[in-house]
Each structure stands twice: as structure tokens, then as C-alpha cells.
Phi, psi and omega in degrees: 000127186224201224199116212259135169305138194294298184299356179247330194286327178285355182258013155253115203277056184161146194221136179226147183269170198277324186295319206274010171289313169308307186305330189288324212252342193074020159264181167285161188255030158272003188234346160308294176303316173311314159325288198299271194321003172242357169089030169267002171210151159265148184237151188199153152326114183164162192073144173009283184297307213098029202244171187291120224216092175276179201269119136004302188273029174245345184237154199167114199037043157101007186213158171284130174342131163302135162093331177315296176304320173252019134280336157325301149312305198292335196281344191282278164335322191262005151091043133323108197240129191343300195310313184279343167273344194271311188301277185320320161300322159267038165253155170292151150189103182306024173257339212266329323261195194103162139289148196304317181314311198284307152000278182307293163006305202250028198055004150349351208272031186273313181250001158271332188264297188329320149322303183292333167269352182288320205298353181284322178319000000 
């Protein structure tokens, strides 16, 4: 968990807080914190309180995004820092197109970890 960069905060457009994740997922929002602590949704700092934020587009239609923990990993193995998978993950890129989160969004993830795996080459 880290205090998120101004210029990473502006490419993702929409934040959820861990209760409302819970609610969203039907868990406690202590399997929530679990989630974050085992590195299967990132979480970050930010806003007025300082409180804990996952990125909106990681929950989806009541479950965390398909493919997500385990791009999430690869980007984590290529030496990735929370900040720096949220910046790739919410930049455009007219080749995919869209960003790799909608991508993933969109089931899509297929051509999103591959990608994420070339970037170790």
C-alpha cells in the first residue's frame, strides 16, 4: 500500500473504498484487506483522510476482474512497483485499444498479461 503519485491518480478514472468493495464482492471488509495483502487488488492512499482506494475497474459485476491476480503477479516478477502497474495499467494504448484495465474489462486478458509478459524481454 502505498500514497499514490498526482499525475497516476489522474489516469484512473474512478476509486472505491475497501467497505464498498466489500459490499460489492459480499465479503467482510477484512477479506477485503486480505485481498490487498496477498497483492490480488492494489490499493493506495489518497484523498482528504489518507484512506485506502482500489481502482473501480478491478470490481466488476460483483467479482474482482478476471485475470487480474495474475497480471498483477507478472507485472510484480518484471519489477513493478504498485505505482508503476497502475500507470501502465491506465495508460492508453492504441495498439490494445483502450488500456490494459479495460482490456481486462473486457475479457480481453489474454492480450493484456502477454503484453505485461513481453515487457520482462
Amino acid at each position: 500500500m502505498t500514497e499514490i503519485d498526482a499525475n497516476i491518480d489522474a489516469l484512473v478514472p474512478a476509486w472505491l473504498y475497501l467497505p464498498d468493495i466489500a459490499e460489492m464482492l459480499d465479503i467482510e471488509v477484512t477479506r477485503v484487506r486480505q485481498l490487498v495483502k496477498e497483492r490480488q487488488l492494489i490499493a493506495v492512499r489518497r484523498g482528504e483522510n489518507n484512506a485506502l482506494q482500489v481502482p473501480a475497474a478491478f470490481i466488476q459485476d460483483g467479482k474482482v476482474v478476471k485475470g487480474l491476480a495474475g497480471l498483477l503477479t507478472v507485472l510484480r516478477d518484471d519489477g513493478f512497483s504498485d505505482e508503476e502497474m497502475l500507470e501502465w495499467l491506465f495508460t492508453a494504448d492504441p495498439t490494445l485499444p483502450g488500456t490494459p484495465a479495460q482490456a481486462l474489462g473486457e475479457n480481453r486478458g489474454t492480450e493484456v498479461k502477454r503484453r505485461a509478459q513481453a515487457l520482462a524481454l
